[in-house]
JSON list of C-alpha atoms in Angstrom, two decimals:
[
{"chain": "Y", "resi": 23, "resn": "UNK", "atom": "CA", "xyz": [-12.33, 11.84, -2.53]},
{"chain": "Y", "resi": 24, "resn": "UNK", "atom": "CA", "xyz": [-13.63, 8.53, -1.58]},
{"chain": "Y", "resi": 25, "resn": "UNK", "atom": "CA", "xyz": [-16.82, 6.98, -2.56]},
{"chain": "Y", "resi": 26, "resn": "UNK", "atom": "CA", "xyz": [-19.42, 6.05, 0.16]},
{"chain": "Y", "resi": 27, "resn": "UNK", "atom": "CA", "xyz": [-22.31, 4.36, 0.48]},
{"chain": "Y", "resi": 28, "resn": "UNK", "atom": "CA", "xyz": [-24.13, 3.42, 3.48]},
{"chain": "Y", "resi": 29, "resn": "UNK", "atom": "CA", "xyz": [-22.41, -0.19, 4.65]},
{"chain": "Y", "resi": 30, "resn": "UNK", "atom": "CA", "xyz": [-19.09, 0.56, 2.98]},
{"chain": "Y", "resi": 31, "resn": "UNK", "atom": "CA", "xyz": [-16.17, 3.53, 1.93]},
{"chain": "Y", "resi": 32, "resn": "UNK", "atom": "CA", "xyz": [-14.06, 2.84, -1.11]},
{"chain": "Y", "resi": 33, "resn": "UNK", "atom": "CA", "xyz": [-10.42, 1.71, -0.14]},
{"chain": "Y", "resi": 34, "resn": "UNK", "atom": "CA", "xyz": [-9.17, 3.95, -3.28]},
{"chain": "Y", "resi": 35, "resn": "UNK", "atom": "CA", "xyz": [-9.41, 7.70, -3.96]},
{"chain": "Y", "resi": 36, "resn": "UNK", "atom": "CA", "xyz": [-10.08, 8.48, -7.44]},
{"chain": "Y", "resi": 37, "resn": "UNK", "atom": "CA", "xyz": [-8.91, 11.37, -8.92]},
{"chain": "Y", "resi": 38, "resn": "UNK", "atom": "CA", "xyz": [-7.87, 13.46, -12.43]},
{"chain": "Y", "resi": 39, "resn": "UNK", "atom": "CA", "xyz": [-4.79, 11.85, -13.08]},
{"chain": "Y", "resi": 40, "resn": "UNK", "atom": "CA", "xyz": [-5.26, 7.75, -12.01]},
{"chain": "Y", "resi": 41, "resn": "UNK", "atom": "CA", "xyz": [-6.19, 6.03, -8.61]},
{"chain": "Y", "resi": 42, "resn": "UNK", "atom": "CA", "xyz": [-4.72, 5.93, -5.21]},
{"chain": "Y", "resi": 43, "resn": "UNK", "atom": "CA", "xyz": [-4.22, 3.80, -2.40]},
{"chain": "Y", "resi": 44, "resn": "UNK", "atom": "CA", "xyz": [-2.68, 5.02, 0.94]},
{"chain": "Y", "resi": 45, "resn": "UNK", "atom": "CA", "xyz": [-1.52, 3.25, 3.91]},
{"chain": "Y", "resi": 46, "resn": "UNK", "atom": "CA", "xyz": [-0.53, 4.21, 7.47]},
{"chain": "Y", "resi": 47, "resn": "UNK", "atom": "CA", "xyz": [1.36, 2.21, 9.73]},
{"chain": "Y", "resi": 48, "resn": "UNK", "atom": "CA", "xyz": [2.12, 2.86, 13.42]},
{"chain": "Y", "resi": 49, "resn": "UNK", "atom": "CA", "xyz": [5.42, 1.56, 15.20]},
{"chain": "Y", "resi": 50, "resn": "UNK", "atom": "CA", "xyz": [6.49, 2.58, 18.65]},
{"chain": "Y", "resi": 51, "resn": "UNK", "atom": "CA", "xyz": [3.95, 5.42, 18.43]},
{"chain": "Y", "resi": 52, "resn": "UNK", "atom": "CA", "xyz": [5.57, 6.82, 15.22]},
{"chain": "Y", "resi": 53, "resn": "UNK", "atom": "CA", "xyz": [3.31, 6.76, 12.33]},
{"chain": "Y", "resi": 54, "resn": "UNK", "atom": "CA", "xyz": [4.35, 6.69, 8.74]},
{"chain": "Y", "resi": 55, "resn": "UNK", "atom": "CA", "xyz": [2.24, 6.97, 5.64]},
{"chain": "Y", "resi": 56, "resn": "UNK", "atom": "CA", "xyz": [2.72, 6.24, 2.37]},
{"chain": "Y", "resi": 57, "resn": "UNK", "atom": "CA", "xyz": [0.64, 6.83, -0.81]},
{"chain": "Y", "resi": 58, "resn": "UNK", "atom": "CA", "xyz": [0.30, 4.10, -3.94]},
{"chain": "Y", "resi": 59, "resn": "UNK", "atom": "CA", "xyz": [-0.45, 4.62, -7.39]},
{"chain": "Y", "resi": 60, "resn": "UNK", "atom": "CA", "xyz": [-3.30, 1.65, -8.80]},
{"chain": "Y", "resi": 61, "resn": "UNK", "atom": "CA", "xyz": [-0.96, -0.01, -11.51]},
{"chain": "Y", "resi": 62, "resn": "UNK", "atom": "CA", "xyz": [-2.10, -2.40, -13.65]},
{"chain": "Y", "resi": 63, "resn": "UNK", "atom": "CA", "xyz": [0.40, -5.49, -15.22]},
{"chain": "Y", "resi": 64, "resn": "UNK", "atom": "CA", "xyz": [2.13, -2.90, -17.39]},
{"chain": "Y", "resi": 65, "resn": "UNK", "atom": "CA", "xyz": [2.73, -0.16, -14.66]},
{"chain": "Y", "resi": 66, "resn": "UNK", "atom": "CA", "xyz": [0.45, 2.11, -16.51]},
{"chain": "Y", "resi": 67, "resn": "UNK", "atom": "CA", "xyz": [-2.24, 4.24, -13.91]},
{"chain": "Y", "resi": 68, "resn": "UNK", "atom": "CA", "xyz": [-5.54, 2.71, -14.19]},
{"chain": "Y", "resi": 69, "resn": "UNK", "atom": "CA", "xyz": [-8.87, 4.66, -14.42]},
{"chain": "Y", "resi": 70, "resn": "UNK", "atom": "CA", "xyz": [-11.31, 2.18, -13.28]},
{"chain": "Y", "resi": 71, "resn": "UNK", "atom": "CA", "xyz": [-9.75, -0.43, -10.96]},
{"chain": "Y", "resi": 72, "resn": "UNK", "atom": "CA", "xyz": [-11.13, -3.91, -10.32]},
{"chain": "Y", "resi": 73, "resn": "UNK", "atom": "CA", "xyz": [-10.86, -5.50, -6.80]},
{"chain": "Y", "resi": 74, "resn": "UNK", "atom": "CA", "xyz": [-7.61, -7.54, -7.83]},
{"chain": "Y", "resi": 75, "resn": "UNK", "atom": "CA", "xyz": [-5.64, -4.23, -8.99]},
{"chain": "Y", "resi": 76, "resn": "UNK", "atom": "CA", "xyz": [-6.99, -2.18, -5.66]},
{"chain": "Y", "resi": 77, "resn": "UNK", "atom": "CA", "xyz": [-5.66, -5.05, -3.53]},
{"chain": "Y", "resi": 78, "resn": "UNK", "atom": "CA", "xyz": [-2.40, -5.54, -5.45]},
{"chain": "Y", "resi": 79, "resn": "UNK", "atom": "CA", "xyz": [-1.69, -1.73, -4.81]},
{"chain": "Y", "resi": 80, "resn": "UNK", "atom": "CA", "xyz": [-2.82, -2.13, -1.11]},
{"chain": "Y", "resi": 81, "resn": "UNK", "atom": "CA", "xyz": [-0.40, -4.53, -0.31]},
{"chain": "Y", "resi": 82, "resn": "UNK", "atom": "CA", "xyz": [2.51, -2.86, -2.26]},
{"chain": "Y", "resi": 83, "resn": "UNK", "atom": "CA", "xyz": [1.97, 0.41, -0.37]},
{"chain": "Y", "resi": 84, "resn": "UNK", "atom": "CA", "xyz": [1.75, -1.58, 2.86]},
{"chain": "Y", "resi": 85, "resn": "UNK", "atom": "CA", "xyz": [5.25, -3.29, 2.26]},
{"chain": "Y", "resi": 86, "resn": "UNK", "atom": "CA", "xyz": [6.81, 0.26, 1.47]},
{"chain": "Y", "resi": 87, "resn": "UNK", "atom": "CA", "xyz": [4.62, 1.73, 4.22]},
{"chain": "Y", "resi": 88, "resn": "UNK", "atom": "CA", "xyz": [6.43, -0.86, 6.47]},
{"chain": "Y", "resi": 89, "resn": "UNK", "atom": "CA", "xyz": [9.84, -0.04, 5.17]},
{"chain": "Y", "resi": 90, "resn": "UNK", "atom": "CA", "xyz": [9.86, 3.36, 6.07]},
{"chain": "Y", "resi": 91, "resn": "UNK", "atom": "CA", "xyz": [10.11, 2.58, 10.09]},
{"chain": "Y", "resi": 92, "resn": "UNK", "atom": "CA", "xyz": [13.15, 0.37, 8.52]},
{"chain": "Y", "resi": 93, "resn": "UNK", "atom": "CA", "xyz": [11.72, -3.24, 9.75]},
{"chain": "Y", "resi": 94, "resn": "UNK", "atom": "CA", "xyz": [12.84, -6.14, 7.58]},
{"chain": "Y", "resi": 95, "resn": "UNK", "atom": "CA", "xyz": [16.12, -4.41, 6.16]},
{"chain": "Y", "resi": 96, "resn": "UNK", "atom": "CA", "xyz": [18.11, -7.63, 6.67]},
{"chain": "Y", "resi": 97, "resn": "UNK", "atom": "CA", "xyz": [16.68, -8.75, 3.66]},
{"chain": "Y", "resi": 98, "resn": "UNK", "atom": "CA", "xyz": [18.07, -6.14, 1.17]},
{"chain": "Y", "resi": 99, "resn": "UNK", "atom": "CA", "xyz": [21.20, -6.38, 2.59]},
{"chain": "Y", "resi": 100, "resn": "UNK", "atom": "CA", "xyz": [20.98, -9.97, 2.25]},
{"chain": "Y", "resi": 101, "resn": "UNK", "atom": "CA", "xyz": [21.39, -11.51, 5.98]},
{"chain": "Y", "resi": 102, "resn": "UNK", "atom": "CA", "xyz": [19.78, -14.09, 6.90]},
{"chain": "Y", "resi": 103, "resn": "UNK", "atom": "CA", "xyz": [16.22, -14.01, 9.12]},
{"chain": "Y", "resi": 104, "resn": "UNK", "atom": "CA", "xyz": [16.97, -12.65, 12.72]},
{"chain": "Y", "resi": 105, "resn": "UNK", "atom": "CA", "xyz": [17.43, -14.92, 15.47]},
{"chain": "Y", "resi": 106, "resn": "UNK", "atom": "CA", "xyz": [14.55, -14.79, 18.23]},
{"chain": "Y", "resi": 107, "resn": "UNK", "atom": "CA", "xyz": [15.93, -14.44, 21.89]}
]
């Protein structure tokens, strides 16, 4: 579970086997979530995150998070940026 105190819940769940992250985003009233692993430089689970490491795995889940309502595949096919109307 997460870790509360009274002004503030921890953005990570800790549990037996590392840390975790997990992100939902909502599109066109579809929601998607996807769950992150806390990494550290080497890709190896950390036990006891620091701020930098949370956030790092925050934004990583939010990017695949993202990808799974397939916005911003122009890029890995290698197009250039879409043209606004």
């Amino acid at each position: 579970g997460t870790e509360t105190t009274e002004e503030y819940e921890s953005p990570y769940c800790k549990t037996a086997s590392g840390c975790y992250v997990k992100v939902y985003v909502t599109c066109n009233n579809v929601t998607m979530e996807h769950t992150h692993p806390i990494l550290d430089n080497r890709n190896t689970s950390v036990a006891t995150p620091n701020s930098f490491q949370v956030n790092t795995s925050i934004m990583r889940c939010l990017t695949k998070c993202i990808s799974l309502h397939g916005l911003g595949l122009y890029i890995y096919a290698g197009e250039d940026l879409p043209e606004v109307d």
